[in-house]
Coordinates of C-alpha atoms and ligand atoms in Angstrom, one line a residue:
M3 CA -3.7 -3.0 -27.7
T4 CA -1.0 -4.3 -25.3
I5 CA 0.3 -1.7 -22.9
R6 CA 4.1 -1.3 -23.2
A7 CA 5.3 -0.7 -19.6
G8 CA 8.5 0.4 -18.0
L9 CA 9.3 -0.2 -14.3
V10 CA 11.3 2.1 -12.0
G11 CA 13.0 0.7 -8.9
L12 CA 14.0 -2.9 -9.1
G13 CA 13.8 -3.6 -5.4
K14 CA 12.0 -6.2 -3.2
I15 CA 8.4 -5.6 -4.3
A16 CA 9.3 -5.2 -7.9
R17 CA 11.0 -8.6 -8.0
D18 CA 8.7 -10.5 -5.6
Q19 CA 5.3 -9.3 -7.1
H20 CA 5.4 -6.9 -10.0
L21 CA 7.5 -8.9 -12.5
P22 CA 5.6 -12.2 -12.0
A23 CA 2.2 -10.4 -12.0
I24 CA 2.9 -8.5 -15.3
E25 CA 4.1 -11.8 -16.8
R26 CA 0.7 -13.4 -16.0
T27 CA -1.5 -10.4 -17.1
D28 CA -3.0 -10.1 -20.6
G29 CA -2.9 -6.7 -22.1
I30 CA 0.4 -5.5 -20.6
E31 CA 4.1 -6.3 -21.2
L32 CA 7.3 -5.1 -19.5
V33 CA 9.7 -3.7 -22.1
A34 CA 12.1 -1.7 -19.9
V35 CA 13.5 -1.2 -16.4
A36 CA 15.1 1.9 -14.9
S37 CA 17.4 1.0 -12.0
R38 CA 20.4 2.5 -10.4
N39 CA 21.8 -0.8 -9.3
A40 CA 20.2 -3.7 -11.1
Q41 CA 19.3 -5.2 -14.5
G42 CA 16.0 -6.6 -15.6
D43 CA 16.1 -9.8 -17.7
G44 CA 14.9 -9.7 -21.3
V45 CA 14.1 -6.0 -21.3
A46 CA 15.9 -2.8 -22.1
N47 CA 17.8 -1.4 -19.1
Y48 CA 18.3 2.3 -18.2
P49 CA 20.0 4.0 -15.3
D50 CA 17.0 6.3 -14.5
L51 CA 13.5 7.3 -15.6
G52 CA 14.8 10.2 -17.8
A53 CA 17.0 7.9 -19.8
M54 CA 14.1 5.3 -20.1
L55 CA 11.7 7.9 -21.4
A56 CA 14.2 9.2 -23.9
G57 CA 15.1 5.7 -25.1
E58 CA 11.7 4.2 -25.3
S59 CA 9.5 6.5 -27.4
S60 CA 6.7 4.0 -27.7
L61 CA 6.3 3.4 -23.9
D62 CA 2.7 3.6 -22.8
A63 CA 3.0 3.3 -19.0
V64 CA 5.4 3.7 -16.1
I65 CA 5.3 1.6 -12.9
L66 CA 6.9 3.3 -9.9
C67 CA 8.2 0.9 -7.3
Q68 CA 10.6 3.2 -5.4
P69 CA 10.3 4.4 -1.8
P70 CA 7.6 7.0 -1.4
Q71 CA 10.0 9.9 -0.8
V72 CA 11.2 9.9 -4.4
R73 CA 8.0 8.9 -6.2
Y74 CA 6.4 12.4 -6.7
H75 CA 9.2 13.7 -8.9
A76 CA 9.2 10.5 -11.0
A77 CA 5.4 10.5 -11.3
R78 CA 5.4 14.1 -12.5
Q79 CA 8.1 13.3 -15.1
A80 CA 6.2 10.3 -16.4
L81 CA 2.8 12.1 -16.5
L82 CA 4.4 15.2 -18.3
A83 CA 5.8 12.7 -20.9
G84 CA 2.2 11.6 -21.5
K85 CA 2.5 8.1 -19.9
H86 CA 0.0 6.3 -17.8
V87 CA 1.3 5.8 -14.2
F88 CA 1.0 3.0 -11.7
L89 CA 2.0 4.0 -8.2
E90 CA 3.0 1.5 -5.5
K91 CA 1.5 2.1 -2.1
P92 CA 1.6 4.5 -0.4
P93 CA 1.0 6.7 -3.4
G94 CA 3.3 9.5 -2.1
A95 CA 5.1 10.9 0.9
T96 CA 2.4 13.6 1.4
V97 CA -1.3 14.1 0.6
S98 CA -0.7 17.4 -1.3
E99 CA 1.7 15.8 -3.8
V100 CA -0.7 13.0 -4.7
D101 CA -3.5 15.6 -5.1
A102 CA -1.2 17.5 -7.5
L103 CA -0.6 14.3 -9.5
V104 CA -4.3 13.7 -9.9
S105 CA -4.7 17.2 -11.4
L106 CA -1.8 16.6 -13.7
A107 CA -3.0 13.2 -14.8
R108 CA -6.4 14.8 -15.6
A109 CA -4.8 17.6 -17.5
Q110 CA -2.7 15.1 -19.5
G111 CA -5.6 12.8 -20.2
V112 CA -3.8 9.8 -18.9
T113 CA -4.4 7.1 -16.3
L114 CA -3.1 7.4 -12.7
Y115 CA -3.6 4.4 -10.5
A116 CA -2.8 4.6 -6.8
S117 CA -2.6 0.9 -5.9
W118 CA -3.6 -0.4 -2.5
H119 CA -2.6 -4.1 -2.8
S120 CA -4.3 -5.2 0.5
R121 CA -7.7 -4.2 -0.9
Y122 CA -7.3 -7.1 -3.4
A123 CA -6.7 -9.7 -0.7
A124 CA -8.9 -12.8 -1.1
A125 CA -11.5 -12.1 1.6
V126 CA -11.9 -8.3 1.4
A127 CA -14.7 -8.1 -1.0
Q128 CA -16.8 -10.7 0.9
A129 CA -16.1 -8.8 4.2
K130 CA -17.3 -5.6 2.6
T131 CA -20.5 -7.1 1.5
W132 CA -21.2 -8.8 4.9
I133 CA -20.5 -5.5 6.8
A134 CA -22.7 -3.5 4.5
E135 CA -25.8 -5.3 5.8
R136 CA -25.0 -4.8 9.5
R137 CA -24.4 -2.0 12.0
I138 CA -20.8 -1.8 13.2
E139 CA -20.3 -1.7 16.9
S140 CA -16.5 -1.7 17.1
V141 CA -13.4 -2.4 15.0
D142 CA -10.0 -3.6 16.4
I143 CA -6.9 -3.7 14.2
Q144 CA -3.8 -5.6 15.3
W145 CA -0.9 -5.2 12.8
R146 CA 2.2 -6.7 14.5
E147 CA 5.2 -7.9 12.5
D148 CA 9.0 -8.2 12.7
V149 CA 10.7 -5.3 10.9
R150 CA 14.0 -7.2 10.8
H151 CA 12.4 -10.0 8.9
W152 CA 10.3 -7.9 6.4
H153 CA 12.4 -4.8 5.8
P154 CA 16.1 -5.7 6.1
G155 CA 18.4 -3.1 4.5
Q156 CA 15.8 -0.5 3.8
P157 CA 17.1 2.7 5.4
W158 CA 14.5 4.8 3.6
I159 CA 11.7 3.3 5.6
W160 CA 13.1 4.8 8.9
E161 CA 13.7 8.2 7.4
A162 CA 11.2 11.1 7.3
G163 CA 8.6 10.3 4.6
G164 CA 9.3 6.6 4.8
F165 CA 6.3 6.0 7.1
G166 CA 8.0 3.7 9.6
V167 CA 5.5 1.2 11.0
F168 CA 2.8 2.9 8.9
D169 CA 4.4 1.3 5.8
P170 CA 2.6 -2.0 6.7
G171 CA 0.0 -0.2 8.9
I172 CA -1.3 1.7 5.9
N173 CA -2.3 -1.6 4.4
A174 CA -4.7 -2.1 7.3
L175 CA -6.0 1.4 6.8
S176 CA -6.5 0.7 3.1
M177 CA -8.7 -2.4 4.0
L178 CA -10.5 -0.5 6.8
T179 CA -11.5 2.3 4.5
E180 CA -12.6 -0.3 1.9
I181 CA -14.8 -2.4 4.1
V182 CA -16.4 0.3 6.3
P183 CA -19.1 2.0 4.3
E184 CA -18.8 5.4 6.0
P185 CA -16.0 7.8 6.7
V186 CA -13.5 7.0 9.4
T187 CA -11.9 9.8 11.4
M188 CA -8.7 9.9 13.4
L189 CA -9.3 11.0 17.0
S190 CA -5.8 10.5 18.6
A191 CA -2.6 8.7 18.1
M192 CA 0.5 7.8 20.1
L193 CA 3.6 7.3 17.9
E194 CA 6.7 5.6 19.4
V195 CA 9.8 6.8 17.6
P196 CA 13.2 5.2 18.3
A197 CA 15.8 7.7 19.6
N198 CA 18.0 7.1 16.5
R199 CA 15.2 7.2 13.8
D200 CA 12.8 9.6 12.2
A201 CA 9.8 7.3 11.8
P202 CA 7.8 5.3 14.3
I203 CA 8.3 1.7 15.3
G204 CA 5.0 1.5 17.0
A205 CA 1.6 3.3 16.9
T206 CA -1.6 3.2 18.9
L207 CA -4.5 4.9 17.1
K208 CA -8.0 5.8 18.2
M209 CA -10.4 6.4 15.4
A210 CA -14.2 6.3 14.9
T211 CA -16.7 5.7 12.2
A212 CA -19.0 8.6 11.2
S213 CA -21.8 7.1 13.2
G214 CA -19.6 6.8 16.3
A215 CA -18.4 3.2 16.5
P216 CA -14.9 3.1 18.0
V217 CA -12.0 1.9 15.8
A218 CA -8.8 1.0 17.6
A219 CA -5.5 0.1 15.9
V220 CA -2.1 -1.1 17.2
F221 CA 0.8 -1.2 14.7
D222 CA 4.0 -2.7 16.1
W223 CA 7.2 -3.7 14.4
R224 CA 8.8 -5.4 17.3
Q225 CA 6.8 -8.7 17.1
T226 CA 8.9 -11.8 16.8
G227 CA 7.4 -15.3 16.5
P228 CA 4.0 -15.5 14.9
Q229 CA 3.0 -12.4 12.9
T230 CA -0.4 -10.8 13.2
W231 CA -2.3 -8.9 10.5
D232 CA -5.9 -8.9 11.9
I233 CA -9.0 -6.7 11.6
A234 CA -11.9 -7.7 13.9
V235 CA -15.3 -6.2 13.5
E236 CA -18.1 -6.5 16.0
T237 CA -21.6 -5.8 14.6
D238 CA -25.2 -5.9 15.7
R239 CA -25.5 -9.3 14.0
G240 CA -22.2 -11.2 14.5
S241 CA -18.5 -10.8 14.4
L242 CA -16.0 -10.8 11.6
L243 CA -12.3 -11.5 11.6
L244 CA -10.1 -10.7 8.6
S245 CA -6.7 -12.3 9.2
E246 CA -3.5 -13.2 7.2
G247 CA -3.6 -9.6 5.9
G248 CA -7.1 -10.1 4.4
N249 CA -6.7 -13.6 2.9
T250 CA -8.6 -15.4 5.6
L251 CA -12.2 -14.5 6.7
R252 CA -14.0 -15.9 9.8
L253 CA -17.6 -15.1 10.5
D254 CA -18.7 -15.8 14.1
G255 CA -15.5 -17.9 14.4
E256 CA -16.2 -20.1 11.3
V257 CA -13.7 -19.9 8.5
Q258 CA -15.5 -18.8 5.3
V259 CA -12.5 -17.9 3.1
K260 CA -8.9 -19.1 3.2
A261 CA -7.1 -18.4 0.0
P262 CA -3.6 -17.7 -1.3
D263 CA -2.4 -14.2 -2.0
E264 CA -3.4 -13.1 -5.6
E265 CA -3.3 -9.4 -5.0
Y266 CA -0.8 -8.2 -7.6
P267 CA -2.3 -10.0 -10.6
A268 CA -5.7 -8.5 -9.6
M269 CA -4.1 -5.1 -9.5
Y270 CA -2.6 -5.4 -13.0
R271 CA -6.0 -6.5 -14.4
R272 CA -7.4 -3.4 -12.8
F273 CA -4.6 -1.2 -14.3
V274 CA -5.2 -2.6 -17.8
D275 CA -8.9 -1.8 -17.5
L276 CA -8.2 1.7 -16.2
V277 CA -5.9 2.4 -19.2
G278 CA -8.5 1.0 -21.5
D279 CA -11.2 3.3 -20.1
G280 CA -8.8 6.3 -19.8
A281 CA -9.7 6.5 -16.1
I282 CA -8.0 7.6 -12.9
D283 CA -8.2 5.6 -9.6
V284 CA -6.8 7.4 -6.7
D285 CA -8.4 7.0 -3.3
L286 CA -6.5 9.1 -0.7
A287 CA -8.5 7.8 2.4
P288 CA -5.7 5.5 3.7
L289 CA -3.0 8.1 3.2
R290 CA -5.2 10.8 4.8
L291 CA -5.7 8.7 8.0
A292 CA -1.9 8.0 8.2
A293 CA -1.2 11.7 7.7
D294 CA -3.8 12.6 10.4
A295 CA -2.1 10.3 12.8
F296 CA 1.2 12.1 12.3
L297 CA -0.7 15.5 12.6
C298 CA -2.6 14.8 15.8
G299 CA -0.3 12.1 17.3
R300 CA 1.8 12.4 20.4
H301 CA 5.4 11.6 19.4
C302 CA 6.9 9.5 22.2
P303 CA 10.7 8.7 22.1
T304 CA 11.5 5.1 22.7
A305 CA 14.6 2.9 22.8
A306 CA 17.1 3.2 19.9
F307 CA 16.6 0.5 17.3
E308 CA 19.3 -1.2 15.2
D309 CA 18.4 -3.4 12.2
Ligands
NAP2 P1 13.3 -1.7 -1.7 O1 13.5 -3.2 -1.7 O2 14.1 -0.8 -0.8 O3 13.3 -1.2 -3.2 C1 13.0 0.0 -3.6 C2 13.8 0.3 -4.8 O4 13.6 1.6 -5.2 C3 15.3 0.2 -4.6 O5 15.8 -1.1 -4.8 C4 15.9 1.1 -5.7 O6 15.9 0.4 -6.9 C5 14.8 2.2 -5.9 N1 15.1 3.5 -5.4 C6 15.0 4.7 -6.1 N2 15.4 5.7 -5.3 C7 15.7 5.2 -4.1 C8 16.1 5.8 -2.9 N3 16.3 7.1 -2.8 N4 16.3 5.0 -1.8 C9 16.1 3.7 -1.9 N5 15.7 3.0 -3.1 C10 15.5 3.8 -4.1 O7 11.8 -1.4 -1.2 P2 10.4 -2.3 -1.5 O8 10.2 -3.2 -0.3 O9 10.5 -2.9 -2.8 O10 9.3 -1.1 -1.4 C11 9.2 -0.2 -2.4 C12 7.7 0.4 -2.3 O11 6.8 -0.8 -2.4 C13 7.4 1.0 -0.9 O12 6.6 2.1 -1.1 C14 6.7 -0.1 -0.2 O13 5.7 0.4 0.7 C15 6.0 -0.8 -1.3 N6 5.6 -2.2 -1.0 C16 6.6 -3.0 -0.5 C17 6.2 -4.3 -0.1 C18 7.2 -5.3 0.4 O14 6.7 -6.4 0.8 N7 8.5 -5.1 0.4 C19 4.9 -4.8 -0.3 C20 4.0 -3.9 -0.9 C21 4.4 -2.6 -1.2 P3 17.1 0.5 -7.9 O15 18.3 0.1 -7.2 O16 16.6 -0.4 -9.0 O17 17.2 2.0 -8.4

């Protein structure tokens, strides 16, 4: 059976990644788009999810690519209509709403997939295997990028529930919680919030693994020039560096993996399998760590920031 899917929110990530990945994936086809402003090519177009659900009675799945603040209502609507649901990351604006979606998906007997694209980066699986055979001594995350380059014209990202610098930072947390084989806890956080915004532009986090190894992270949106998306792990038997957002792996300084980004096709293969198995895949660990940073973090006002 081919999954007949409808996509909501034809923004940057939908165009850059979802449309080409669906095109390349067996077992799923895009039949409709719901967008307030745009039109999908070669598919039925609707102004919103309600109209799409009403107009496409044979739709199997709904892919939600809007900002996190509006995703919960849409996900509920799709699940109540009996559709399988694919959530972009982060899966919601709060932990409680994603928990509620899991219960609803279970009650409806449909698939709910909380995607974490960075976990599908080329070197993550190998990093996980390597770390599993060692004792972690420390982890250092450096996630520094230029918000003006990566998020132009996205006011939602600066509003409450938009995550600010945690929008990219949660990608690091999704990899961290994938490659470290024990729980990671948030100890303290410092969040730098521009005077004219609701969400942080910078964050310094102190975490620890359950067995006590320190995990430090810096997320910064003010980096111009070379961009940095690195996770360094020191162990009792060598060091590991995941860079390029998880697509390059160095062990003791030697490059082991350097591969192009194939994250979204891998996620769509996963979604097709989940629907086939009638399964739910929702791991809240990255979202919980981000939420904990906001809970225990010191909010420090910083200079106003204009796009
Ligand atoms: P975006 O370019 O701003 O697109 C989001 C789209 O959602 C908008 O174009 C709009 O589409 C729709 N939308 C519905 N309600 C909205 C509202 N209240 N405010 C703004 N847009 C609304 O954002 P994006 O970069 O694609 O990010 C969307 C999600 O994907 C975020 O959760 C983000 O973390 C995730 N993501 C983004 C990237 C990336 O590189 N940009 C990478 C991975 C994941 P219509 O006009 O069609 O209604």
